[in-house]
Amino acid sequence: MSYELIGITVLWIFLYGYLIVASIDFGAGFFSYYSRITKKKHALHHIIQRYLSPVWEVTNVFLVFFFVGIIGFFPDTAYYYGTALLIPGSISIILLALRGSYYAFATYGAKDSHLYSLLYGATGLLIPASLTTVLTISEGGYLAVDNGNVTLLYGELFTSPYSWGVVFLAVFSVLFISAAFLTYYAAKAKDQQALEVVRKYALSWAFPTITMAFIVFFLLGERNELHFSNMMDLWWMFALSLASFAASVWLIWKRQNYGLAFIFVMVQFFTAFFAYGASHLPYLLYPYLTIYDGFTNESMAIALIAAFIGGLLMLIPSLYLLMRLFLFDAEYLEGRK
Amino acid sequence: MFGIENDPVLLSRLLTALTLGFHVIFATIGVGVPLMIAIAEWMGIKRNDPHYTLMARRWARGFVVTVAVGVVTGTAIGLQLSLLWPNFMQAAGHTIGLPLFMEIFAFFFEAIFLGIYLYTWDRFKSKMRHFLLIIPVVIGASASAFFITTANAFMNFPQGFDMANGVIANVSPLEAMFNPATPTKVSHVIITCYLTAAFILGTIAAIHLLKGSKHEYHKKALKLTMVSGAVFAIATAVIGDLSGKYLHEYQPEKLAAAEWHFETETHAPLILGGVLTEDNEVKYALEIPYALSILAGGLPDSEVVGLNEFPEDELPPLWVHYAFDMMVFIGMYLAFVSTLFAVMSWKKNWNPYNKPLLIMVAAGGPLSMVAIEAGWIFAEVGRQPWLINGIMRVEEGATTSDHVGLMLALFIVLYTILGVTCAVVLRRMFKQNPVEHELEKRGIEQPKRVSNE
């Protein structure tokens, strides 16, 4: 495996990690707000707070990891994406900043405020929408490169069905992933009342998510034929994704084994996300930048991979400890600790 | 806005300065306070004194609110570097990708253990076990300061690569990371974070005592913070001296700008305060003979390079002298106050809790933050006009986008909102739950009088 492939695979794994943990977090914020305005707050609030409080900071790190990593492995991305994404990037930063700090103000500052809750819920849906701009423009056709000057074509971005399709897919997926996780978490905490609420959310967001996935799949065919035909070569991975989706919905519907159901959701997104990413290669930004011409020098690549391995050796036991203490500890989950 | 809307370079500089200036407040607290929490919890265990344990607990509770703002503004600067300085980050990725990447690992490590630490106060039977959880937080916080400062040190003293026709080649990531600027810069940053944290927590205790509280808890907090503060202040002075020697050797133009030192000469005086006239004459300044030569080279006859040796368009603006002086003055003030307090509380019959000294301590917290800002402004503006010293000028690194002005306005609004809310939330947290109240609630002390509530 070449260094380029190792680099992009590492980054893609972290982006996938962010996709899962951030979806849980973003969706939980939305559900928390929604349950508040529909007067079901008492049922959900406790369970969401109990999960999110110890892990919200970790969620943020996954994202930082990805964008610092991509500058390290593929410095040229800074030039193209950095120049083009000033506005959408800054908007994402502002939303992330408001969300993160108001979460802490509300949780640790111990003030139950409607405004804080609204900010937290609304940003939970706006952030995935703004972050997907990066994936959208990577398909090509949204940038003008002229004399080394990169500009983002806002008209093209806002009128393209593909870019809107990606936004809706992201938002629906966030809600589905989050509801599926909270279903598992509520079941584990033996919180029957919360379980009923989130299980209903999971089932009702399943259909929109998979429909949107199909729509985006075909919109991409019109947008970038090369990428689409590469995706067709990996059809079996998408088929696996669909099968996992069916299995997870079936389990939740039958009220069986919510843990396994959530693992199926993770497999569903893992296969689809990796098939999407693999078929995008070698392009980082079609047609300007591939993983080969944007790659860092060899000594930096070796250093980064070494740091990465060392970092993982330290992170994995720590993450395991975090999960054992807060995710898989029956007494903590049931609120006795 | 003010006729600068078409200058992305200037606007990018302003926005970066704004974000970093705001972030550094929370980053400093983020690096320094975990150590103070650890010391307090350790004292609580060693002396079996619940006051210290509660101190650690209350500090940790306030700390996490500031951490949140630190995390989100840190994310902001991380992304903003690529958005505002795409060409710089392209070059930086090739040379200092490693420390940037390692910083995230350190931050990750800290984030995981901070989450665990905060939510396990009453979970373990052994107090020691809970104390051990703060150690990775202290290490993670200081390690992330270490890595990110090596990246900044590289910008001051770039090495570990060859430049051939504008293309970076033969990169050695470790050599880039451990450049001559690294030791002094890193140690200075970390020790001043500790010093500032000690003084900010000391200010809180001093204000409570000034307001008339006679509670033992605040006296213990003041003593703990000021004794640690004295140690950090002395270390800061030693490292500050080494930093001066580093500048003399490797970045003489920065030292000369800080000291308004024009002619290259031996037996150079140190200039304190003063103003600079338009024809570069220093007025109203206090001159200490030979001090600059001693600061720079260790001996009165050390030759100090002057500003006249450099081409005019490679000189930093000379107002950095004011920032430099402010940093040094405040540093000396902090060392004086904390040492005075330490000596007075060590002598049996002296009362260190007298009003004038309390007022001086109370001023120390805000002043130390001013010194942090002044020090960073001196370090960063003192490197002008270079983005990477001697390699890339600032205007070569900036974005070409036309929308930086709008973003600057948005971020001013954002930081104002965040800053104000953070202050309000912190104030309310501790106002609603004063120490006396919490001591009773946790059964550490008996209520002093029966209340009807």
CSV table of C-alpha atoms in Angstrom, one decimal, chain B residues 161-171 391:
chain,number,residue,atom,x,y,z
B,161,PHE,CA,14.2,21.7,4.8
B,162,ASP,CA,15.8,23.0,1.6
B,163,MET,CA,14.3,25.5,-0.6
B,164,ALA,CA,14.9,24.9,-4.3
B,165,ASN,CA,13.2,27.2,-6.8
B,166,GLY,CA,10.3,27.9,-4.4
B,167,VAL,CA,9.8,24.2,-3.8
B,168,ILE,CA,10.3,22.6,-0.4
B,169,ALA,CA,12.6,19.6,-0.4
B,170,ASN,CA,14.6,17.3,1.9
B,171,VAL,CA,12.3,17.8,4.8
B,391,ILE,CA,11.2,32.5,3.9
